[in-house]
């Protein structure tokens, strides 16, 4: 299956909610390149984020292009219309070349019995003794097993196909990169489950270059992975094996790779991922989730003075609005409200205290994951500040950009790809 625009082996989704950190983010990719590892930046922003901060999709491409021009970046870069649906995609058509198809709502909606029967009839190879190179034990599946999986996922994949064809009709086939997101489900996909999904994607003729499955454990926003790291490593390696098998079996794009959503700050799983990539030669796409916005707040606090006062204001206002801010993220945060300092306490903090509580340094005794998660979901507070926040970013630019670059390279790209 041809792809046209081709996503590179290693790619990293960099969110930039206020469109001010593209150069700082790109510098991290340049540092990786200087170490001999090409990691392609993919600037991603969802419809929801645009709605909250009052931006439009063309602003992402514009900020990325300015950074690329000013830093003379000659390698590829991409702009991701993140988590789009049929009712939100059109505003992204002109300036995005990467589309993350969000079909979460259709997962589990029972497919039509005729469609399920036709799928299983087309894929007798999925029934019986299922052997996947790279996975030691074969899987025994019955026709009923595959029918159940098809019933669960076919509607979602068909919806992805409809969305893909809508984009292709507007941009032209091969003019963009397609990711299919299947991570919004209750439990991790088993290898047969993922194989059914990939077979259905091939049937829909979606030239998917990345697939985002559900992994074991919790990928909470802004903090480390919570779960069984050994089990994650097994699932990750199994998924790599399934993808390689599916590429050969179903004529999917040869560069099809895993996408890890909310992958920023998941320090515990970076070494297992790096080992798996080294052993298999596979590529990967990792999407960040708000980690750069948190570094902006750290930069304000580190600067002191008015910057520190604004950082305290953001926290205090977020604390006042905690219920409303947390509601949209309820499934991907775990905030212990007993760990949250009061507004009055934080107002008495020095710069070092605020930075130590917020920065993701698990060796620091003052690091407070619940405070970090609250500020993570509190970017709406800064958005409401409008130019007052943007002007403060400019005033504190040296500290802000230094923290953004250092966080992205030292805590993310280096442990993931360099070691």
GROMACS .gro file of C-alpha atoms in nm:
model
  419
    1UNK     CA    1   0.000   0.000   0.000
    2UNK     CA    2   0.164   0.325  -0.111
    3UNK     CA    3   0.196   0.617   0.126
    4UNK     CA    4   0.325   0.923  -0.064
    5UNK     CA    5   0.425   1.155   0.223
    6UNK     CA    6   0.624   0.924   0.445
    7UNK     CA    7   0.671   0.955   0.820
    8UNK     CA    8   1.030   0.906   0.929
    9UNK     CA    9   1.148   0.625   1.158
   10UNK     CA   10   1.163   0.828   1.480
   11UNK     CA   11   0.912   1.107   1.528
   12UNK     CA   12   0.808   1.307   1.830
   13UNK     CA   13   0.484   1.493   1.874
   14UNK     CA   14   0.549   1.832   2.031
   15UNK     CA   15   0.254   2.025   2.164
   16UNK     CA   16   0.286   2.403   2.177
   17UNK     CA   17  -0.040   2.530   2.320
   18UNK     CA   18   0.038   2.900   2.293
   19UNK     CA   19   0.254   2.875   1.978
   20UNK     CA   20   0.558   3.035   2.138
   21UNK     CA   21   0.802   2.744   2.188
   22UNK     CA   22   0.857   2.598   1.841
   23UNK     CA   23   1.220   2.715   1.825
   24UNK     CA   24   1.295   2.585   2.174
   25UNK     CA   25   1.141   2.250   2.081
   26UNK     CA   26   1.326   2.231   1.753
   27UNK     CA   27   1.656   2.296   1.931
   28UNK     CA   28   1.601   1.972   2.125
   29UNK     CA   29   1.567   1.783   1.795
   30UNK     CA   30   1.883   1.954   1.673
   31UNK     CA   31   2.067   1.836   1.983
   32UNK     CA   32   1.955   1.480   1.911
   33UNK     CA   33   2.069   1.515   1.550
   34UNK     CA   34   2.409   1.631   1.673
   35UNK     CA   35   2.431   1.298   1.857
   36UNK     CA   36   2.356   1.111   1.536
   37UNK     CA   37   1.987   1.041   1.595
   38UNK     CA   38   1.728   1.193   1.364
   39UNK     CA   39   1.403   1.261   1.549
   40UNK     CA   40   1.149   1.444   1.337
   41UNK     CA   41   0.928   1.698   1.514
   42UNK     CA   42   0.552   1.674   1.463
   43UNK     CA   43   0.373   1.979   1.599
   44UNK     CA   44   0.036   1.857   1.722
   45UNK     CA   45  -0.270   2.041   1.851
   46UNK     CA   46  -0.627   1.923   1.890
   47UNK     CA   47  -0.952   2.097   1.810
   48UNK     CA   48  -1.023   2.117   2.185
   49UNK     CA   49  -0.692   2.291   2.253
   50UNK     CA   50  -0.753   2.539   1.973
   51UNK     CA   51  -1.099   2.608   2.114
   52UNK     CA   52  -0.968   2.665   2.467
   53UNK     CA   53  -0.678   2.895   2.379
   54UNK     CA   54  -0.861   3.073   2.096
   55UNK     CA   55  -0.618   2.974   1.820
   56UNK     CA   56  -0.674   2.833   1.473
   57UNK     CA   57  -0.505   2.537   1.295
   58UNK     CA   58  -0.298   2.757   1.057
   59UNK     CA   59  -0.118   2.907   1.359
   60UNK     CA   60   0.054   2.575   1.429
   61UNK     CA   61   0.200   2.546   1.082
   62UNK     CA   62   0.300   2.913   1.084
   63UNK     CA   63   0.489   2.886   1.413
   64UNK     CA   64   0.662   2.566   1.302
   65UNK     CA   65   0.766   2.718   0.969
   66UNK     CA   66   0.915   3.025   1.138
   67UNK     CA   67   1.121   2.803   1.369
   68UNK     CA   68   1.237   2.584   1.080
   69UNK     CA   69   1.340   2.888   0.877
   70UNK     CA   70   1.515   3.074   1.157
   71UNK     CA   71   1.707   2.770   1.281
   72UNK     CA   72   1.777   2.648   0.925
   73UNK     CA   73   1.635   2.303   0.993
   74UNK     CA   74   1.677   2.103   0.673
   75UNK     CA   75   1.519   1.779   0.788
   76UNK     CA   76   1.146   1.705   0.762
   77UNK     CA   77   0.880   1.826   1.003
   78UNK     CA   78   0.505   1.771   1.018
   79UNK     CA   79   0.190   1.932   1.154
   80UNK     CA   80  -0.062   1.699   1.318
   81UNK     CA   81  -0.436   1.761   1.326
   82UNK     CA   82  -0.460   1.582   1.656
   83UNK     CA   83  -0.764   1.376   1.755
   84UNK     CA   84  -0.984   1.500   1.474
   85UNK     CA   85  -1.327   1.375   1.377
   86UNK     CA   86  -1.545   1.423   1.074
   87UNK     CA   87  -1.715   1.725   1.231
   88UNK     CA   88  -1.386   1.899   1.322
   89UNK     CA   89  -1.140   1.808   1.045
   90UNK     CA   90  -1.215   2.065   0.776
   91UNK     CA   91  -1.039   2.358   0.944
   92UNK     CA   92  -0.718   2.151   0.950
   93UNK     CA   93  -0.717   2.053   0.583
   94UNK     CA   94  -0.516   2.344   0.447
   95UNK     CA   95  -0.219   2.343   0.685
   96UNK     CA   96  -0.185   1.992   0.833
   97UNK     CA   97  -0.004   1.700   0.671
   98UNK     CA   98  -0.061   1.452   0.955
   99UNK     CA   99  -0.403   1.341   1.082
  100UNK     CA  100  -0.475   1.147   1.399
  101UNK     CA  101  -0.813   0.985   1.338
  102UNK     CA  102  -1.010   0.979   1.662
  103UNK     CA  103  -1.277   0.709   1.645
  104UNK     CA  104  -1.294   0.636   2.017
  105UNK     CA  105  -1.669   0.679   2.040
  106UNK     CA  106  -1.725   0.402   1.787
  107UNK     CA  107  -1.516   0.140   1.970
  108UNK     CA  108  -1.756  -0.114   2.116
  109UNK     CA  109  -2.052  -0.004   1.909
  110UNK     CA  110  -2.163  -0.338   1.763
  111UNK     CA  111  -2.096  -0.375   1.393
  112UNK     CA  112  -2.365  -0.506   1.162
  113UNK     CA  113  -2.377  -0.888   1.164
  114UNK     CA  114  -2.341  -0.895   0.784
  115UNK     CA  115  -2.023  -0.686   0.804
  116UNK     CA  116  -1.882  -0.909   1.076
  117UNK     CA  117  -1.953  -1.225   0.875
  118UNK     CA  118  -1.798  -1.075   0.562
  119UNK     CA  119  -1.485  -0.975   0.757
  120UNK     CA  120  -1.434  -1.319   0.909
  121UNK     CA  121  -1.499  -1.485   0.572
  122UNK     CA  122  -1.230  -1.263   0.417
  123UNK     CA  123  -0.980  -1.352   0.688
  124UNK     CA  124  -0.971  -1.727   0.753
  125UNK     CA  125  -0.604  -1.682   0.851
  126UNK     CA  126  -0.720  -1.523   1.178
  127UNK     CA  127  -0.899  -1.841   1.291
  128UNK     CA  128  -0.716  -2.137   1.438
  129UNK     CA  129  -0.350  -2.157   1.540
  130UNK     CA  130  -0.225  -1.801   1.505
  131UNK     CA  131   0.154  -1.782   1.494
  132UNK     CA  132   0.321  -1.442   1.496
  133UNK     CA  133   0.699  -1.425   1.448
  134UNK     CA  134   0.857  -1.264   1.753
  135UNK     CA  135   0.594  -1.398   1.995
  136UNK     CA  136   0.696  -1.730   2.147
  137UNK     CA  137   0.358  -1.892   2.202
  138UNK     CA  138   0.094  -1.925   1.929
  139UNK     CA  139  -0.262  -1.807   1.992
  140UNK     CA  140  -0.560  -2.039   1.954
  141UNK     CA  141  -0.860  -1.853   1.814
  142UNK     CA  142  -1.205  -1.968   1.712
  143UNK     CA  143  -1.437  -1.815   1.457
  144UNK     CA  144  -1.650  -1.689   1.746
  145UNK     CA  145  -1.345  -1.514   1.896
  146UNK     CA  146  -1.277  -1.325   1.574
  147UNK     CA  147  -1.646  -1.244   1.531
  148UNK     CA  148  -1.651  -1.091   1.880
  149UNK     CA  149  -1.343  -0.879   1.806
  150UNK     CA  150  -1.481  -0.770   1.471
  151UNK     CA  151  -1.809  -0.677   1.637
  152UNK     CA  152  -1.617  -0.456   1.881
  153UNK     CA  153  -1.385  -0.279   1.635
  154UNK     CA  154  -1.527  -0.285   1.282
  155UNK     CA  155  -1.748   0.022   1.329
  156UNK     CA  156  -1.452   0.222   1.458
  157UNK     CA  157  -1.228   0.119   1.168
  158UNK     CA  158  -1.503   0.189   0.915
  159UNK     CA  159  -1.547   0.535   1.068
  160UNK     CA  160  -1.171   0.585   1.036
  161UNK     CA  161  -1.202   0.487   0.670
  162UNK     CA  162  -1.476   0.740   0.614
  163UNK     CA  163  -1.268   1.012   0.776
  164UNK     CA  164  -0.955   0.912   0.581
  165UNK     CA  165  -1.144   0.927   0.250
  166UNK     CA  166  -1.288   1.268   0.340
  167UNK     CA  167  -0.936   1.404   0.394
  168UNK     CA  168  -0.803   1.230   0.082
  169UNK     CA  169  -1.081   1.382  -0.129
  170UNK     CA  170  -0.975   1.728  -0.013
  171UNK     CA  171  -0.594   1.691  -0.013
  172UNK     CA  172  -0.536   1.403  -0.251
  173UNK     CA  173  -0.420   1.049  -0.165
  174UNK     CA  174  -0.059   1.029  -0.054
  175UNK     CA  175  -0.047   1.395   0.047
  176UNK     CA  176  -0.065   1.333   0.421
  177UNK     CA  177   0.021   1.092   0.703
  178UNK     CA  178  -0.255   0.893   0.872
  179UNK     CA  179  -0.259   0.771   1.231
  180UNK     CA  180  -0.541   0.559   1.369
  181UNK     CA  181  -0.606   0.597   1.741
  182UNK     CA  182  -0.741   0.291   1.920
  183UNK     CA  183  -0.624   0.367   2.274
  184UNK     CA  184  -0.954   0.479   2.425
  185UNK     CA  185  -1.078   0.142   2.544
  186UNK     CA  186  -1.102  -0.032   2.881
  187UNK     CA  187  -0.823  -0.285   2.847
  188UNK     CA  188  -0.505  -0.331   2.643
  189UNK     CA  189  -0.547  -0.502   2.309
  190UNK     CA  190  -0.418  -0.859   2.288
  191UNK     CA  191  -0.206  -0.955   1.985
  192UNK     CA  192  -0.504  -1.119   1.808
  193UNK     CA  193  -0.711  -0.810   1.885
  194UNK     CA  194  -0.452  -0.574   1.736
  195UNK     CA  195  -0.416  -0.802   1.433
  196UNK     CA  196  -0.793  -0.787   1.372
  197UNK     CA  197  -0.778  -0.406   1.389
  198UNK     CA  198  -0.490  -0.393   1.140
  199UNK     CA  199  -0.661  -0.636   0.903
  200UNK     CA  200  -0.971  -0.417   0.912
  201UNK     CA  201  -0.759  -0.106   0.847
  202UNK     CA  202  -0.611  -0.278   0.542
  203UNK     CA  203  -0.962  -0.374   0.424
  204UNK     CA  204  -1.062  -0.007   0.446
  205UNK     CA  205  -0.751   0.078   0.240
  206UNK     CA  206  -0.630   0.325   0.501
  207UNK     CA  207  -0.255   0.372   0.449
  208UNK     CA  208  -0.193   0.401   0.823
  209UNK     CA  209   0.164   0.487   0.913
  210UNK     CA  210   0.105   0.487   1.289
  211UNK     CA  211  -0.133   0.299   1.516
  212UNK     CA  212  -0.203   0.396   1.877
  213UNK     CA  213  -0.316   0.091   2.075
  214UNK     CA  214  -0.413   0.076   2.439
  215UNK     CA  215  -0.127  -0.022   2.673
  216UNK     CA  216  -0.144  -0.160   3.022
  217UNK     CA  217  -0.110   0.088   3.309
  218UNK     CA  218  -0.205   0.453   3.341
  219UNK     CA  219  -0.070   0.731   3.120
  220UNK     CA  220  -0.172   1.023   3.340
  221UNK     CA  221  -0.108   1.371   3.211
  222UNK     CA  222   0.224   1.528   3.303
  223UNK     CA  223   0.353   1.256   3.535
  224UNK     CA  224   0.531   0.922   3.517
  225UNK     CA  225   0.381   0.595   3.400
  226UNK     CA  226   0.181   0.412   3.667
  227UNK     CA  227   0.172   0.036   3.626
  228UNK     CA  228   0.367  -0.284   3.576
  229UNK     CA  229   0.671  -0.186   3.368
  230UNK     CA  230   0.759  -0.548   3.289
  231UNK     CA  231   0.407  -0.611   3.160
  232UNK     CA  232   0.423  -0.293   2.952
  233UNK     CA  233   0.753  -0.408   2.800
  234UNK     CA  234   0.600  -0.744   2.706
  235UNK     CA  235   0.295  -0.579   2.548
  236UNK     CA  236   0.509  -0.326   2.364
  237UNK     CA  237   0.729  -0.599   2.215
  238UNK     CA  238   0.425  -0.808   2.125
  239UNK     CA  239   0.269  -0.508   1.949
  240UNK     CA  240   0.589  -0.455   1.748
  241UNK     CA  241   0.574  -0.819   1.639
  242UNK     CA  242   0.207  -0.790   1.541
  243UNK     CA  243   0.274  -0.479   1.334
  244UNK     CA  244   0.564  -0.643   1.148
  245UNK     CA  245   0.345  -0.947   1.080
  246UNK     CA  246   0.052  -0.734   0.963
  247UNK     CA  247   0.270  -0.531   0.728
  248UNK     CA  248   0.381  -0.852   0.556
  249UNK     CA  249   0.037  -1.015   0.561
  250UNK     CA  250  -0.190  -0.726   0.464
  251UNK     CA  251   0.026  -0.500   0.248
  252UNK     CA  252   0.013  -0.215   0.496
  253UNK     CA  253   0.274   0.063   0.466
  254UNK     CA  254   0.621  -0.068   0.541
  255UNK     CA  255   0.690   0.213   0.787
  256UNK     CA  256   0.381   0.145   0.999
  257UNK     CA  257   0.480   0.193   1.363
  258UNK     CA  258   0.345   0.232   1.713
  259UNK     CA  259   0.230   0.566   1.847
  260UNK     CA  260   0.242   0.619   2.223
  261UNK     CA  261  -0.013   0.878   2.332
  262UNK     CA  262   0.047   1.095   2.640
  263UNK     CA  263   0.402   0.964   2.614
  264UNK     CA  264   0.574   1.264   2.769
  265UNK     CA  265   0.701   1.232   3.126
  266UNK     CA  266   0.664   0.850   3.120
  267UNK     CA  267   1.024   0.809   3.226
  268UNK     CA  268   0.983   0.456   3.369
  269UNK     CA  269   0.908   0.304   3.028
  270UNK     CA  270   1.169   0.484   2.817
  271UNK     CA  271   1.443   0.226   2.876
  272UNK     CA  272   1.215  -0.067   2.780
  273UNK     CA  273   1.106   0.119   2.468
  274UNK     CA  274   1.466   0.197   2.372
  275UNK     CA  275   1.564  -0.170   2.421
  276UNK     CA  276   1.277  -0.289   2.204
  277UNK     CA  277   1.360  -0.044   1.926
  278UNK     CA  278   1.727  -0.148   1.934
  279UNK     CA  279   1.640  -0.518   1.922
  280UNK     CA  280   1.385  -0.496   1.642
  281UNK     CA  281   1.492  -0.194   1.437
  282UNK     CA  282   1.137  -0.062   1.463
  283UNK     CA  283   1.042   0.304   1.461
  284UNK     CA  284   0.814   0.489   1.698
  285UNK     CA  285   0.602   0.801   1.733
  286UNK     CA  286   0.560   0.953   2.078
  287UNK     CA  287   0.305   1.224   2.152
  288UNK     CA  288   0.371   1.469   2.428
  289UNK     CA  289   0.088   1.592   2.648
  290UNK     CA  290   0.131   1.937   2.796
  291UNK     CA  291   0.488   1.891   2.913
  292UNK     CA  292   0.602   2.205   2.727
  293UNK     CA  293   0.326   2.420   2.880
  294UNK     CA  294   0.446   2.309   3.224
  295UNK     CA  295   0.798   2.419   3.135
  296UNK     CA  296   0.660   2.761   3.045
  297UNK     CA  297   0.520   2.795   3.396
  298UNK     CA  298   0.849   2.672   3.543
  299UNK     CA  299   1.030   2.938   3.338
  300UNK     CA  300   0.802   3.209   3.475
  301UNK     CA  301   0.857   3.093   3.832
  302UNK     CA  302   1.232   3.056   3.785
  303UNK     CA  303   1.260   3.413   3.655
  304UNK     CA  304   1.109   3.544   3.977
  305UNK     CA  305   0.941   3.880   4.027
  306UNK     CA  306   0.634   3.930   3.813
  307UNK     CA  307   0.690   3.593   3.644
  308UNK     CA  308   0.675   3.411   3.976
  309UNK     CA  309   0.365   3.606   4.077
  310UNK     CA  310   0.190   3.501   3.755
  311UNK     CA  311   0.286   3.137   3.810
  312UNK     CA  312   0.134   3.159   4.158
  313UNK     CA  313  -0.179   3.322   4.014
  314UNK     CA  314  -0.216   3.040   3.760
  315UNK     CA  315  -0.195   2.781   4.037
  316UNK     CA  316  -0.432   2.967   4.267
  317UNK     CA  317  -0.694   3.019   3.997
  318UNK     CA  318  -0.661   2.656   3.889
  319UNK     CA  319  -0.717   2.549   4.249
  320UNK     CA  320  -1.032   2.762   4.264
  321UNK     CA  321  -1.159   2.603   3.940
  322UNK     CA  322  -1.036   2.250   4.008
  323UNK     CA  323  -1.364   2.070   3.944
  324UNK     CA  324  -1.429   2.232   3.606
  325UNK     CA  325  -1.068   2.201   3.491
  326UNK     CA  326  -1.035   1.836   3.589
  327UNK     CA  327  -1.368   1.713   3.453
  328UNK     CA  328  -1.257   1.675   3.086
  329UNK     CA  329  -0.943   1.489   3.199
  330UNK     CA  330  -1.097   1.274   3.472
  331UNK     CA  331  -0.977   0.944   3.321
  332UNK     CA  332  -0.616   1.058   3.273
  333UNK     CA  333  -0.531   1.234   3.599
  334UNK     CA  334  -0.502   1.119   3.959
  335UNK     CA  335  -0.494   1.425   4.182
  336UNK     CA  336  -0.478   1.376   4.558
  337UNK     CA  337  -0.639   1.696   4.681
  338UNK     CA  338  -0.486   1.646   5.024
  339UNK     CA  339  -0.145   1.695   4.860
  340UNK     CA  340  -0.238   2.032   4.710
  341UNK     CA  341  -0.107   2.334   4.898
  342UNK     CA  342  -0.345   2.623   4.953
  343UNK     CA  343  -0.326   2.941   4.749
  344UNK     CA  344  -0.199   3.120   5.060
  345UNK     CA  345   0.081   2.868   5.110
  346UNK     CA  346   0.196   2.898   4.751
  347UNK     CA  347   0.179   3.276   4.765
  348UNK     CA  348   0.444   3.257   5.035
  349UNK     CA  349   0.680   3.041   4.831
  350UNK     CA  350   1.012   3.157   4.692
  351UNK     CA  351   1.099   3.082   4.331
  352UNK     CA  352   1.295   2.769   4.423
  353UNK     CA  353   1.003   2.622   4.619
  354UNK     CA  354   0.759   2.666   4.331
  355UNK     CA  355   0.998   2.524   4.073
  356UNK     CA  356   1.086   2.226   4.293
  357UNK     CA  357   0.720   2.139   4.345
  358UNK     CA  358   0.637   2.162   3.974
  359UNK     CA  359   0.945   2.029   3.792
  360UNK     CA  360   0.929   1.656   3.712
  361UNK     CA  361   1.229   1.552   3.918
  362UNK     CA  362   1.136   1.246   4.120
  363UNK     CA  363   1.462   1.264   4.315
  364UNK     CA  364   1.351   1.599   4.463
  365UNK     CA  365   1.163   1.564   4.792
  366UNK     CA  366   0.953   1.871   4.715
  367UNK     CA  367   0.821   1.742   4.381
  368UNK     CA  368   0.440   1.727   4.403
  369UNK     CA  369   0.272   1.520   4.130
  370UNK     CA  370  -0.077   1.639   4.221
  371UNK     CA  371   0.024   2.005   4.189
  372UNK     CA  372   0.189   1.928   3.855
  373UNK     CA  373  -0.125   1.757   3.724
  374UNK     CA  374  -0.347   2.044   3.835
  375UNK     CA  375  -0.132   2.300   3.657
  376UNK     CA  376  -0.123   2.068   3.356
  377UNK     CA  377  -0.501   2.086   3.316
  378UNK     CA  378  -0.499   2.453   3.417
  379UNK     CA  379  -0.375   2.595   3.087
  380UNK     CA  380  -0.724   2.735   3.039
  381UNK     CA  381  -0.640   2.982   3.317
  382UNK     CA  382  -0.345   3.114   3.117
  383UNK     CA  383  -0.555   3.120   2.801
  384UNK     CA  384  -0.804   3.351   2.973
  385UNK     CA  385  -0.519   3.586   3.062
  386UNK     CA  386  -0.467   3.645   2.690
  387UNK     CA  387  -0.190   3.887   2.603
  388UNK     CA  388  -0.098   3.932   2.968
  389UNK     CA  389   0.026   3.572   2.971
  390UNK     CA  390   0.190   3.595   2.629
  391UNK     CA  391   0.368   3.917   2.724
  392UNK     CA  392   0.500   3.754   3.040
  393UNK     CA  393   0.633   3.461   2.834
  394UNK     CA  394   0.822   3.712   2.623
  395UNK     CA  395   0.956   3.889   2.931
  396UNK     CA  396   1.076   3.559   3.078
  397UNK     CA  397   1.190   3.410   2.747
  398UNK     CA  398   1.548   3.309   2.844
  399UNK     CA  399   1.434   3.090   3.133
  400UNK     CA  400   1.126   2.961   2.952
  401UNK     CA  401   1.303   2.850   2.635
  402UNK     CA  402   1.597   2.701   2.826
  403UNK     CA  403   1.359   2.487   3.032
  404UNK     CA  404   1.154   2.379   2.728
  405UNK     CA  405   1.464   2.266   2.536
  406UNK     CA  406   1.629   2.099   2.834
  407UNK     CA  407   1.315   1.910   2.931
  408UNK     CA  408   1.250   1.785   2.579
  409UNK     CA  409   1.607   1.674   2.513
  410UNK     CA  410   1.744   1.564   2.851
  411UNK     CA  411   1.430   1.400   2.991
  412UNK     CA  412   1.268   1.273   2.671
  413UNK     CA  413   1.471   1.242   2.349
  414UNK     CA  414   1.797   1.143   2.516
  415UNK     CA  415   1.666   0.855   2.731
  416UNK     CA  416   1.432   0.735   2.455
  417UNK     CA  417   1.670   0.738   2.160
  418UNK     CA  418   2.026   0.787   2.284
  419UNK     CA  419   2.059   0.645   2.634
   0.00000   0.00000   0.00000
